[in-house]
mmCIF file of C-alpha atoms in Angstrom:
data_model
loop_
_atom_site.group_PDB
_atom_site.id
_atom_site.type_symbol
_atom_site.label_atom_id
_atom_site.label_comp_id
_atom_site.label_asym_id
_atom_site.label_seq_id
_atom_site.Cartn_x
_atom_site.Cartn_y
_atom_site.Cartn_z
ATOM 1 C CA MET A 225 184.053 67.964 -25.283
ATOM 2 C CA ASN A 226 184.340 70.957 -27.539
ATOM 3 C CA THR A 227 181.878 71.023 -30.371
ATOM 4 C CA LEU A 228 181.484 73.371 -33.295
ATOM 5 C CA PHE A 229 178.383 74.049 -35.327
ATOM 6 C CA TYR A 230 178.470 72.733 -38.882
ATOM 7 C CA LEU A 231 175.857 73.922 -41.346
ATOM 8 C CA ILE A 232 175.702 71.498 -44.254
ATOM 9 C CA ILE A 233 173.833 72.363 -47.440
ATOM 10 C CA TYR A 234 173.620 70.162 -50.480
ATOM 11 C CA ASP A 235 172.294 70.407 -53.989
ATOM 12 C CA LEU A 236 172.356 67.340 -56.203
ATOM 13 C CA PRO A 237 171.110 67.253 -59.819
ATOM 14 C CA ASP A 238 167.930 65.466 -60.815
ATOM 15 C CA SER A 239 169.086 62.233 -62.377
ATOM 16 C CA LYS A 240 168.469 58.670 -61.325
ATOM 17 C CA ALA A 241 171.950 58.113 -59.959
ATOM 18 C CA ALA A 242 172.038 61.481 -58.201
ATOM 19 C CA ASN A 243 168.637 60.896 -56.609
ATOM 20 C CA LYS A 244 170.019 57.753 -55.095
ATOM 21 C CA ARG A 245 173.076 59.600 -53.848
ATOM 22 C CA ARG A 246 170.897 62.313 -52.363
ATOM 23 C CA THR A 247 168.895 59.799 -50.344
ATOM 24 C CA ARG A 248 172.117 58.198 -49.173
ATOM 25 C CA LEU A 249 173.553 61.590 -48.219
ATOM 26 C CA HIS A 250 170.374 62.460 -46.352
ATOM 27 C CA ARG A 251 170.580 59.255 -44.333
ATOM 28 C CA LEU A 252 174.261 59.801 -43.663
ATOM 29 C CA LEU A 253 173.643 63.309 -42.378
ATOM 30 C CA SER A 254 170.682 62.133 -40.269
ATOM 31 C CA GLY A 255 173.260 60.237 -38.244
ATOM 32 C CA TYR A 256 175.182 63.377 -37.445
ATOM 33 C CA GLY A 257 172.707 66.188 -37.052
ATOM 34 C CA LYS A 258 169.275 67.659 -37.375
ATOM 35 C CA TRP A 259 167.392 68.001 -40.626
ATOM 36 C CA THR A 260 166.049 71.539 -40.594
ATOM 37 C CA GLN A 261 165.151 72.289 -44.221
ATOM 38 C CA TYR A 262 164.846 70.193 -47.373
ATOM 39 C CA SER A 263 168.564 70.134 -48.108
ATOM 40 C CA VAL A 264 169.969 71.647 -44.950
ATOM 41 C CA PHE A 265 171.403 69.863 -41.937
ATOM 42 C CA GLU A 266 172.640 71.411 -38.723
ATOM 43 C CA CYS A 267 175.209 69.428 -36.770
ATOM 44 C CA PHE A 268 177.046 69.983 -33.517
ATOM 45 C CA LEU A 269 180.168 67.862 -33.856
ATOM 46 C CA THR A 270 183.528 67.375 -32.224
ATOM 47 C CA ALA A 271 186.604 67.597 -34.427
ATOM 48 C CA LYS A 272 186.898 63.825 -34.593
ATOM 49 C CA GLN A 273 183.270 63.307 -35.545
ATOM 50 C CA PHE A 274 183.565 65.933 -38.247
ATOM 51 C CA VAL A 275 186.625 64.281 -39.800
ATOM 52 C CA MET A 276 184.680 61.019 -39.996
ATOM 53 C CA LEU A 277 181.728 62.749 -41.580
ATOM 54 C CA GLN A 278 183.908 64.670 -44.036
ATOM 55 C CA HIS A 279 185.584 61.475 -45.114
ATOM 56 C CA LYS A 280 182.247 59.778 -45.709
ATOM 57 C CA ILE A 281 180.868 62.733 -47.656
ATOM 58 C CA GLU A 282 183.959 62.868 -49.848
ATOM 59 C CA ARG A 283 183.590 59.212 -50.708
ATOM 60 C CA LEU A 284 179.939 59.629 -51.612
ATOM 61 C CA VAL A 285 179.681 62.781 -53.735
ATOM 62 C CA LYS A 286 180.547 63.045 -57.433
ATOM 63 C CA LYS A 287 181.816 65.983 -59.483
ATOM 64 C CA GLU A 288 178.391 67.269 -60.534
ATOM 65 C CA ASP A 289 177.116 67.493 -56.921
ATOM 66 C CA SER A 290 177.489 70.498 -54.701
ATOM 67 C CA VAL A 291 177.840 70.260 -50.942
ATOM 68 C CA ARG A 292 178.732 73.275 -48.826
ATOM 69 C CA ILE A 293 179.774 73.168 -45.200
ATOM 70 C CA TYR A 294 179.865 76.279 -43.050
ATOM 71 C CA VAL A 295 181.707 76.085 -39.754
ATOM 72 C CA LEU A 296 180.421 78.375 -37.031
ATOM 73 C CA ASP A 297 181.655 78.913 -33.493
ATOM 74 C CA ALA A 298 179.534 79.439 -30.404
ATOM 75 C CA GLY A 299 179.478 83.234 -30.815
ATOM 76 C CA ALA A 300 178.174 83.012 -34.358
ATOM 77 C CA VAL A 301 175.541 80.424 -33.414
ATOM 78 C CA LYS A 302 174.308 82.719 -30.679
ATOM 79 C CA LYS A 303 173.746 85.516 -33.180
ATOM 80 C CA THR A 304 171.656 83.301 -35.445
ATOM 81 C CA ILE A 305 168.281 84.711 -36.394
ATOM 82 C CA ALA A 306 165.485 82.267 -37.140
ATOM 83 C CA TYR A 307 161.982 83.041 -38.361
ATOM 84 C CA GLY A 308 159.359 80.354 -38.246
ATOM 85 C CA SER A 309 161.587 77.758 -36.659
ATOM 86 C CA GLU A 310 163.772 77.225 -33.652
ATOM 87 C CA LYS A 311 167.302 78.514 -33.319
ATOM 88 C CA PRO A 312 169.971 75.820 -33.505
ATOM 89 C CA ARG A 313 170.593 74.264 -30.142
ATOM 90 C CA GLN A 314 172.586 71.284 -28.981
ATOM 91 C CA ASP A 315 170.375 68.604 -27.489
ATOM 92 C CA GLU A 316 171.789 67.338 -24.222
ATOM 93 C CA THR A 317 169.054 64.839 -23.675
ATOM 94 C CA ILE A 318 166.635 63.252 -26.031
ATOM 95 C CA ILE A 319 163.627 61.789 -24.273
ATOM 96 C CA LEU A 320 161.225 59.783 -26.355
ATOM 97 C CA MET B 195 177.193 64.715 -26.745
ATOM 98 C CA SER B 196 173.774 63.691 -25.607
ATOM 99 C CA VAL B 197 171.979 60.910 -23.814
ATOM 100 C CA LEU B 198 169.070 59.163 -25.477
ATOM 101 C CA TYR B 199 166.255 58.003 -23.221
ATOM 102 C CA VAL B 200 163.521 55.817 -24.626
ATOM 103 C CA LEU B 201 160.616 55.612 -22.203
ATOM 104 C CA GLN B 202 157.821 54.172 -24.298
ATOM 105 C CA PRO B 203 157.599 50.406 -23.719
ATOM 106 C CA ASN B 204 156.518 49.585 -27.255
ATOM 107 C CA ALA B 205 158.944 51.840 -29.064
ATOM 108 C CA ILE B 206 161.341 50.231 -31.532
ATOM 109 C CA LEU B 207 164.880 51.496 -31.957
ATOM 110 C CA ASN B 208 166.498 50.521 -35.222
ATOM 111 C CA LYS B 209 169.345 51.604 -37.398
ATOM 112 C CA VAL B 210 169.056 53.217 -40.820
ATOM 113 C CA HIS B 211 172.512 53.694 -42.278
ATOM 114 C CA GLU B 212 174.297 56.059 -39.871
ATOM 115 C CA ALA B 213 171.234 57.122 -37.903
ATOM 116 C CA PHE B 214 168.898 55.577 -35.356
ATOM 117 C CA HIS B 215 165.209 55.586 -36.086
ATOM 118 C CA VAL B 216 162.843 55.331 -33.169
ATOM 119 C CA ALA B 217 159.332 54.200 -33.996
ATOM 120 C CA LEU B 218 156.912 55.552 -31.409
ATOM 121 C CA GLN B 219 153.306 54.538 -31.141
ATOM 122 C CA GLN B 220 150.986 57.506 -31.032
ATOM 123 C CA GLU B 221 147.802 57.684 -29.034
ATOM 124 C CA ASP B 222 145.685 56.900 -32.079
ATOM 125 C CA GLY B 223 147.653 53.721 -32.699
ATOM 126 C CA THR B 224 149.695 54.931 -35.652
ATOM 127 C CA TRP B 225 153.477 54.820 -35.624
ATOM 128 C CA LYS B 226 155.697 57.826 -35.911
ATOM 129 C CA LYS B 227 159.323 57.481 -36.895
ATOM 130 C CA GLN B 228 161.866 59.856 -35.498
ATOM 131 C CA ALA B 229 165.482 60.091 -36.616
ATOM 132 C CA VAL B 230 168.149 60.427 -33.942
ATOM 133 C CA PRO B 231 171.701 61.431 -34.867
ATOM 134 C CA ALA B 232 173.427 58.339 -33.520
ATOM 135 C CA GLN B 233 176.954 59.703 -33.917
ATOM 136 C CA THR B 234 176.393 62.419 -31.353
ATOM 137 C CA VAL B 235 174.726 60.162 -28.789
ATOM 138 C CA GLU B 236 176.879 59.150 -25.855
ATOM 139 C CA GLN B 237 174.621 56.705 -24.024
ATOM 140 C CA VAL B 238 171.288 55.015 -24.545
ATOM 141 C CA VAL B 239 168.956 54.389 -21.631
ATOM 142 C CA LEU B 240 165.989 52.131 -22.269
ATOM 143 C CA MET B 241 163.213 52.201 -19.679
ATOM 144 C CA GLY B 242 160.343 49.779 -19.553
ATOM 145 C CA ASN B 243 161.431 47.437 -22.259
ATOM 146 C CA PRO B 244 161.535 49.114 -25.615
ATOM 147 C CA GLN B 245 162.706 46.978 -28.512
ATOM 148 C CA ILE B 246 166.165 47.496 -29.905
ATOM 149 C CA THR B 247 167.173 45.676 -33.068
ATOM 150 C CA GLY B 248 170.387 43.656 -33.145
ATOM 151 C CA ASP B 249 171.654 45.923 -35.865
ATOM 152 C CA ALA B 250 171.166 49.020 -33.752
ATOM 153 C CA LEU B 251 172.691 47.369 -30.687
ATOM 154 C CA CYS B 252 175.836 46.362 -32.585
ATOM 155 C CA TYR B 253 176.098 49.812 -34.087
ATOM 156 C CA ALA B 254 175.815 51.441 -30.650
ATOM 157 C CA LEU B 255 178.573 49.239 -29.279
ATOM 158 C CA GLU B 256 180.702 49.931 -32.339
ATOM 159 C CA LEU B 257 180.413 53.645 -31.647
ATOM 160 C CA GLY B 258 181.466 53.033 -28.037
ATOM 161 C CA MET B 259 177.991 53.736 -26.713
ATOM 162 C CA PRO B 260 176.768 51.787 -23.665
ATOM 163 C CA VAL B 261 173.120 50.702 -23.716
ATOM 164 C CA HIS B 262 171.485 50.552 -20.289
ATOM 165 C CA TYR B 263 168.325 48.710 -19.380
ATOM 166 C CA LEU B 264 166.096 50.001 -16.590
ATOM 167 C CA THR B 265 162.643 48.967 -15.508
ATOM 168 C CA SER B 266 159.912 51.555 -15.774
ATOM 169 C CA PHE B 267 160.343 52.028 -12.004
ATOM 170 C CA GLY B 268 163.937 53.104 -12.644
ATOM 171 C CA LYS B 269 165.501 49.994 -11.178
ATOM 172 C CA TYR B 270 168.762 49.133 -12.823
ATOM 173 C CA MET B 271 168.634 45.860 -14.774
ATOM 174 C CA GLY B 272 171.903 45.746 -16.664
ATOM 175 C CA SER B 273 173.821 47.151 -19.575
ATOM 176 C CA ALA B 274 175.331 46.211 -22.868
ATOM 177 C CA LEU B 275 178.775 47.738 -22.778
ATOM 178 C CA PRO B 276 181.272 48.275 -25.563
ATOM 179 C CA GLY B 277 184.516 46.322 -25.212
ATOM 180 C CA TYR B 278 186.353 49.046 -23.397
ATOM 181 C CA SER B 279 189.754 48.807 -21.843
ATOM 182 C CA ARG B 280 191.031 45.385 -20.972
ATOM 183 C CA ASN B 281 193.591 46.644 -18.557
ATOM 184 C CA GLY B 282 194.856 43.569 -16.756
ATOM 185 C CA GLN B 283 197.404 45.413 -14.633
ATOM 186 C CA LEU B 284 194.720 47.674 -13.243
ATOM 187 C CA ARG B 285 192.532 44.771 -12.219
ATOM 188 C CA LEU B 286 195.445 43.030 -10.521
ATOM 189 C CA ALA B 287 196.109 46.218 -8.578
ATOM 190 C CA GLN B 288 192.417 46.373 -7.710
ATOM 191 C CA TYR B 289 192.513 42.833 -6.285
ATOM 192 C CA ASP B 290 195.745 43.580 -4.394
ATOM 193 C CA LEU B 291 194.208 46.515 -2.590
ATOM 194 C CA TYR B 292 191.256 44.350 -1.636
ATOM 195 C CA HIS B 293 193.592 42.132 0.388
ATOM 196 C CA ASP B 294 195.732 44.962 1.744
ATOM 197 C CA ARG B 295 194.002 45.693 5.055
ATOM 198 C CA ASP B 296 195.534 49.058 5.877
ATOM 199 C CA ARG B 297 195.363 50.713 2.483
ATOM 200 C CA ARG B 298 191.860 49.408 1.964
ATOM 201 C CA LEU B 299 190.720 50.833 5.275
ATOM 202 C CA GLU B 300 192.230 54.178 4.382
ATOM 203 C CA LEU B 301 190.401 54.275 1.060
ATOM 204 C CA VAL B 302 187.097 53.219 2.621
ATOM 205 C CA LYS B 303 187.449 55.937 5.244
ATOM 206 C CA ALA B 304 188.038 58.533 2.541
ATOM 207 C CA ILE B 305 184.916 57.395 0.676
ATOM 208 C CA VAL B 306 182.712 57.345 3.779
ATOM 209 C CA MET B 307 183.974 60.720 4.944
ATOM 210 C CA ALA B 308 183.213 62.208 1.552
ATOM 211 C CA LYS B 309 179.744 60.715 1.642
ATOM 212 C CA ILE B 310 179.010 62.136 5.086
ATOM 213 C CA HIS B 311 180.522 65.466 4.105
ATOM 214 C CA ASN B 312 178.242 65.706 1.080
ATOM 215 C CA GLN B 313 175.203 64.666 3.115
ATOM 216 C CA HIS B 314 176.053 67.410 5.571
ATOM 217 C CA LEU B 315 176.340 69.827 2.672
ATOM 218 C CA ILE B 316 172.854 68.983 1.416
ATOM 219 C CA LEU B 317 171.353 69.448 4.881
ATOM 220 C CA TYR B 318 173.306 72.658 5.327
ATOM 221 C CA ARG B 319 171.968 74.036 2.049
ATOM 222 C CA GLN B 320 168.457 73.150 3.222
ATOM 223 C CA LYS B 321 169.211 75.112 6.395
ATOM 224 C CA VAL B 322 169.219 72.195 8.810
ATOM 225 C CA LYS B 323 171.971 73.748 10.845
ATOM 226 C CA LYS B 324 171.896 71.450 13.837
ATOM 227 C CA ASN B 325 172.906 68.019 12.739
ATOM 228 C CA PRO B 326 175.456 65.581 14.104
ATOM 229 C CA LEU B 327 176.969 64.717 10.731
ATOM 230 C CA LYS B 328 180.079 66.834 11.163
ATOM 231 C CA GLN B 329 180.878 64.924 14.323
ATOM 232 C CA ARG B 330 180.239 61.624 12.546
ATOM 233 C CA LYS B 331 182.702 62.619 9.858
ATOM 234 C CA LYS B 332 185.337 63.227 12.503
ATOM 235 C CA ASP B 333 184.497 59.925 14.198
ATOM 236 C CA VAL B 334 185.132 57.983 11.016
ATOM 237 C CA LYS B 335 188.775 59.018 11.123
ATOM 238 C CA THR B 336 189.383 57.219 14.406
ATOM 239 C CA GLN B 337 187.779 53.889 13.498
ATOM 240 C CA THR B 338 190.093 50.936 13.188
ATOM 241 C CA THR B 339 188.139 48.289 11.333
ATOM 242 C CA LEU B 340 186.017 48.168 8.225
ATOM 243 C CA ASP B 341 182.917 47.137 10.121
ATOM 244 C CA GLN B 342 183.220 50.090 12.458
ATOM 245 C CA VAL B 343 183.448 52.434 9.481
ATOM 246 C CA ARG B 344 180.380 50.804 7.977
ATOM 247 C CA GLY B 345 178.562 51.231 11.276
ATOM 248 C CA MET B 346 179.418 54.911 11.335
ATOM 249 C CA GLU B 347 178.169 55.256 7.794
ATOM 250 C CA GLY B 348 174.870 53.629 8.746
ATOM 251 C CA LEU B 349 174.403 55.899 11.740
ATOM 252 C CA ALA B 350 175.193 58.960 9.661
ATOM 253 C CA ALA B 351 172.747 57.833 6.971
ATOM 254 C CA ARG B 352 169.961 57.396 9.501
ATOM 255 C CA GLU B 353 170.579 60.845 10.937
ATOM 256 C CA TYR B 354 170.783 62.316 7.479
ATOM 257 C CA PHE B 355 167.428 60.907 6.402
ATOM 258 C CA ALA B 356 165.922 62.018 9.687
ATOM 259 C CA GLY B 357 167.205 65.502 8.852
ATOM 260 C CA LEU B 358 165.610 65.288 5.417
ATOM 261 C CA SER B 359 162.263 64.170 6.809
ATOM 262 C CA SER B 360 162.241 67.177 9.130
ATOM 263 C CA ILE B 361 162.360 69.615 6.215
ATOM 264 C CA LEU B 362 159.869 67.871 3.940
ATOM 265 C CA GLU B 363 156.262 68.838 4.447
ATOM 266 C CA ASP B 364 153.990 66.366 6.220
ATOM 267 C CA GLN B 365 151.985 65.655 3.081
ATOM 268 C CA TRP B 366 154.939 63.681 1.703
ATOM 269 C CA GLY B 367 154.912 61.298 4.665
ATOM 270 C CA PHE B 368 158.666 60.713 4.510
ATOM 271 C CA LYS B 369 159.901 58.985 7.670
ATOM 272 C CA GLY B 370 163.221 57.580 6.598
ATOM 273 C CA ARG B 371 164.746 55.567 3.842
ATOM 274 C CA PHE B 372 162.816 52.453 2.833
ATOM 275 C CA ARG B 373 163.653 50.452 -0.231
ATOM 276 C CA ARG B 374 162.227 47.351 -1.853
ATOM 277 C CA PRO B 375 159.529 48.534 -2.135
ATOM 278 C CA PRO B 376 159.626 52.305 -1.620
ATOM 279 C CA THR B 377 156.801 52.883 0.838
ATOM 280 C CA ASP B 378 156.178 56.562 0.105
ATOM 281 C CA PRO B 379 156.589 58.982 -2.820
ATOM 282 C CA VAL B 380 159.917 60.435 -1.667
ATOM 283 C CA ASN B 381 161.473 57.003 -1.309
ATOM 284 C CA ALA B 382 160.217 56.144 -4.775
ATOM 285 C CA LEU B 383 161.913 59.265 -6.130
ATOM 286 C CA LEU B 384 165.126 58.459 -4.288
ATOM 287 C CA SER B 385 165.193 54.917 -5.658
ATOM 288 C CA PHE B 386 164.544 56.243 -9.124
ATOM 289 C CA GLY B 387 167.342 58.791 -8.802
ATOM 290 C CA TYR B 388 169.794 56.195 -7.512
ATOM 291 C CA GLY B 389 168.887 53.942 -10.430
ATOM 292 C CA LEU B 390 169.691 56.702 -12.907
ATOM 293 C CA LEU B 391 172.901 57.542 -11.071
ATOM 294 C CA ARG B 392 173.973 53.943 -11.081
ATOM 295 C CA VAL B 393 173.751 53.928 -14.864
ATOM 296 C CA GLN B 394 176.275 56.730 -15.028
ATOM 297 C CA VAL B 395 178.661 55.207 -12.521
ATOM 298 C CA THR B 396 178.498 51.784 -14.180
ATOM 299 C CA SER B 397 179.634 53.185 -17.484
ATOM 300 C CA ALA B 398 182.358 55.245 -15.773
ATOM 301 C CA VAL B 399 183.693 52.113 -14.053
ATOM 302 C CA HIS B 400 183.813 50.324 -17.385
ATOM 303 C CA ILE B 401 185.450 53.246 -19.156
ATOM 304 C CA ALA B 402 188.181 53.302 -16.530
ATOM 305 C CA GLY B 403 188.650 49.549 -16.959
ATOM 306 C CA LEU B 404 187.904 48.643 -13.338
ATOM 307 C CA ASP B 405 186.270 45.394 -12.310
ATOM 308 C CA PRO B 406 182.776 46.367 -11.139
ATOM 309 C CA TYR B 407 182.416 43.380 -8.830
ATOM 310 C CA ILE B 408 185.439 43.999 -6.607
ATOM 311 C CA GLY B 409 184.786 46.839 -4.201
ATOM 312 C CA TYR B 410 186.120 47.947 -0.875
ATOM 313 C CA LEU B 411 183.354 49.480 1.185
ATOM 314 C CA HIS B 412 180.655 47.159 -0.075
ATOM 315 C CA GLU B 413 181.382 43.527 0.582
ATOM 316 C CA VAL B 414 181.929 41.296 -2.408
ATOM 317 C CA HIS B 415 179.057 38.852 -2.602
ATOM 318 C CA HIS B 416 176.434 37.385 -4.894
ATOM 319 C CA GLY B 417 176.818 39.523 -7.965
ATOM 320 C CA GLN B 418 176.709 42.851 -6.231
ATOM 321 C CA PRO B 419 178.733 45.356 -8.267
ATOM 322 C CA ALA B 420 180.616 46.569 -5.215
ATOM 323 C CA MET B 421 182.931 48.937 -7.072
ATOM 324 C CA VAL B 422 179.999 50.720 -8.691
ATOM 325 C CA LEU B 423 178.263 51.087 -5.345
ATOM 326 C CA ASP B 424 181.480 52.349 -3.719
ATOM 327 C CA LEU B 425 181.978 55.058 -6.307
ATOM 328 C CA MET B 426 178.316 55.982 -6.119
ATOM 329 C CA GLU B 427 178.526 56.904 -2.438
ATOM 330 C CA GLU B 428 180.147 60.290 -3.111
ATOM 331 C CA PHE B 429 177.459 61.212 -5.590
ATOM 332 C CA ARG B 430 174.274 59.959 -3.949
ATOM 333 C CA ALA B 431 173.718 63.104 -1.921
ATOM 334 C CA LEU B 432 175.308 65.492 -4.395
ATOM 335 C CA VAL B 433 173.366 64.372 -7.425
ATOM 336 C CA ALA B 434 170.356 62.159 -6.717
ATOM 337 C CA ASP B 435 169.246 63.594 -3.375
ATOM 338 C CA SER B 436 169.631 67.172 -4.482
ATOM 339 C CA VAL B 437 167.596 66.508 -7.634
ATOM 340 C CA VAL B 438 164.842 64.938 -5.526
ATOM 341 C CA LEU B 439 164.794 67.921 -3.177
ATOM 342 C CA SER B 440 164.773 70.395 -6.028
ATOM 343 C CA VAL B 441 161.843 68.785 -7.875
ATOM 344 C CA ILE B 442 159.921 68.735 -4.604
ATOM 345 C CA ASN B 443 160.765 72.296 -3.675
ATOM 346 C CA THR B 444 159.947 73.733 -7.084
ATOM 347 C CA ARG B 445 156.752 71.634 -7.103
ATOM 348 C CA GLU B 446 157.671 70.121 -10.435
ATOM 349 C CA ILE B 447 156.486 66.844 -8.962
ATOM 350 C CA GLN B 448 153.575 66.693 -6.547
ATOM 351 C CA CYS B 449 151.933 64.067 -4.399
ATOM 352 C CA ASN B 450 149.246 63.263 -6.950
ATOM 353 C CA ASP B 451 151.869 62.211 -9.493
ATOM 354 C CA PHE B 452 152.117 58.868 -7.731
ATOM 355 C CA THR B 453 149.978 55.760 -7.763
ATOM 356 C CA GLU B 454 150.129 53.099 -5.121
ATOM 357 C CA SER B 455 149.957 49.394 -5.760
ATOM 358 C CA LEU B 456 150.728 46.682 -3.208
ATOM 359 C CA GLY B 457 152.342 49.220 -0.878
ATOM 360 C CA ALA B 458 154.784 50.416 -3.521
ATOM 361 C CA TYR B 459 154.601 53.890 -4.992
ATOM 362 C CA ARG B 460 155.265 54.561 -8.630
ATOM 363 C CA LEU B 461 155.529 57.685 -10.720
ATOM 364 C CA SER B 462 153.168 58.662 -13.506
ATOM 365 C CA ASP B 463 154.579 58.792 -17.036
ATOM 366 C CA SER B 464 154.635 62.566 -17.340
ATOM 367 C CA ALA B 465 156.233 62.992 -13.906
ATOM 368 C CA ARG B 466 158.870 60.459 -14.853
ATOM 369 C CA LYS B 467 159.769 62.593 -17.855
ATOM 370 C CA THR B 468 159.963 65.669 -15.654
ATOM 371 C CA PHE B 469 162.226 63.875 -13.215
ATOM 372 C CA ILE B 470 164.589 62.648 -15.919
ATOM 373 C CA GLN B 471 164.787 66.150 -17.326
ATOM 374 C CA ALA B 472 165.664 67.492 -13.877
ATOM 375 C CA PHE B 473 168.213 64.731 -13.426
ATOM 376 C CA GLU B 474 169.829 65.485 -16.762
ATOM 377 C CA ARG B 475 169.883 69.179 -15.952
ATOM 378 C CA LYS B 476 171.821 68.282 -12.848
ATOM 379 C CA MET B 477 174.212 65.964 -14.672
ATOM 380 C CA THR B 478 175.091 68.652 -17.193
ATOM 381 C CA ASP B 479 175.434 71.289 -14.493
ATOM 382 C CA GLU B 480 178.910 72.731 -14.346
ATOM 383 C CA PHE B 481 180.850 73.317 -11.168
ATOM 384 C CA LYS B 482 184.445 74.049 -10.375
ATOM 385 C CA HIS B 483 186.209 70.819 -9.553
ATOM 386 C CA PRO B 484 187.943 71.234 -6.175
ATOM 387 C CA ILE B 485 190.962 69.098 -7.113
ATOM 388 C CA PHE B 486 191.516 69.673 -10.806
ATOM 389 C CA ASP B 487 190.494 73.290 -10.595
ATOM 390 C CA TYR B 488 188.528 73.554 -13.804
ATOM 391 C CA ARG B 489 184.887 73.625 -14.646
ATOM 392 C CA CYS B 490 183.337 70.262 -15.347
ATOM 393 C CA THR B 491 179.905 68.681 -15.442
ATOM 394 C CA TYR B 492 178.757 66.100 -12.908
ATOM 395 C CA ARG B 493 178.744 63.491 -15.655
ATOM 396 C CA ARG B 494 182.390 64.210 -16.360
ATOM 397 C CA ALA B 495 183.172 64.305 -12.632
ATOM 398 C CA ILE B 496 181.941 60.736 -12.197
ATOM 399 C CA GLU B 497 184.256 59.557 -14.946
ATOM 400 C CA LEU B 498 187.116 61.572 -13.446
ATOM 401 C CA GLN B 499 186.652 59.894 -10.062
ATOM 402 C CA ALA B 500 186.773 56.453 -11.662
ATOM 403 C CA ARG B 501 189.939 57.390 -13.501
ATOM 404 C CA LEU B 502 191.442 58.892 -10.367
ATOM 405 C CA LEU B 503 190.732 55.684 -8.504
ATOM 406 C CA SER B 504 192.507 53.660 -11.177
ATOM 407 C CA ARG B 505 195.497 56.013 -10.961
ATOM 408 C CA HIS B 506 195.398 55.519 -7.202
ATOM 409 C CA LEU B 507 195.532 51.770 -7.686
ATOM 410 C CA LEU B 508 198.308 51.787 -10.266
ATOM 411 C CA GLU B 509 200.500 54.716 -9.305
ATOM 412 C CA ASP B 510 199.632 55.286 -5.678
ATOM 413 C CA ILE B 511 198.376 58.813 -6.237
ATOM 414 C CA PRO B 512 196.191 59.607 -3.212
ATOM 415 C CA TYR B 513 192.493 59.134 -3.962
ATOM 416 C CA LYS B 514 190.529 62.228 -3.107
ATOM 417 C CA PRO B 515 186.773 61.704 -3.258
ATOM 418 C CA LEU B 516 184.648 64.558 -4.497
ATOM 419 C CA MET B 517 183.657 66.881 -1.676
ATOM 420 C CA LEU B 518 182.016 70.175 -2.477
ATOM 421 C CA ARG B 519 181.740 73.195 -0.288
#
């Protein structure tokens, strides 16, 4: 299955309702990818999975929130530079 | 897409909104929670008996994710499978072929020949040049009854394992295939590998919508998933045996990784992890498929074979088992 790399960054204001939304968004994104920085998720998703995620994000966020999604292909992921953490990589197996 | 293995017996897998959380007990007795992106997981394999909450189980099935249960020895216990295809026509065709003597024999011959071919390939790669398997493969073609084909398969298997024991060093003490219980480390590894392979084939059979209990080479009796075992034959040597040989040859697993109890050998926890990693490496290995002519992984190849078999049953497309060169 062909997957693309989706870099998802969010910034939600500091109000009671937005805090709640942020937690919800965090939990939503945990289901799709890896939490790498405080408001950054890295996801390897197929087209179908991404459409589902996009739909869910759109239903959740309000006007004052900001969510940015960068779509990168394999070539761009390969050229990623990371200091102090691992480069993004698709987990084939998770052994716990 | 990834496969989630949970090896720790007292781990708890539960669902938090869209994600799985696995609670793992650390050495000092505290619990550590780890989030797993459930949407990108394809299969869950639980070894030992980790807890899974009802919520998480339902969610896995909703996402079309089979959950397999194995013992810590790697023996296959069963699976919770999503309600895949309910293809009645296919099952009727599967039962028809079971009663059709000639077509069934033809299919069984194809499967056995592929199995022997692949066993020969493994020995050939290990540089056991002189082995009678090629002749056995030819002999299969001339057999006229199912039992004769089965006999040929048994003979070939014995010769194959004899060939394997000749290349393994003496310290392993491998004299042939013994199951229930595995009486030496190599047999324990083989059983473990076959258990893991069976997980893959079981889900492929369900994805294709076949009835796992009606098979052709393996006789249908007392709850033996004959179809799963039939489809497995092509892959035993290609996948499980070659993984076992590679972990032995690269010394990833050594004799002292095993403990013996009551004549049965079992793997240590860290070696088990190593073996699963090697197995998964193999499953995600790409090769050029000889029939479809494109690159695919072994995991995909297993599913393809199940689908090809269902096409064979429904549309009479010749079934070509996987034989590599």
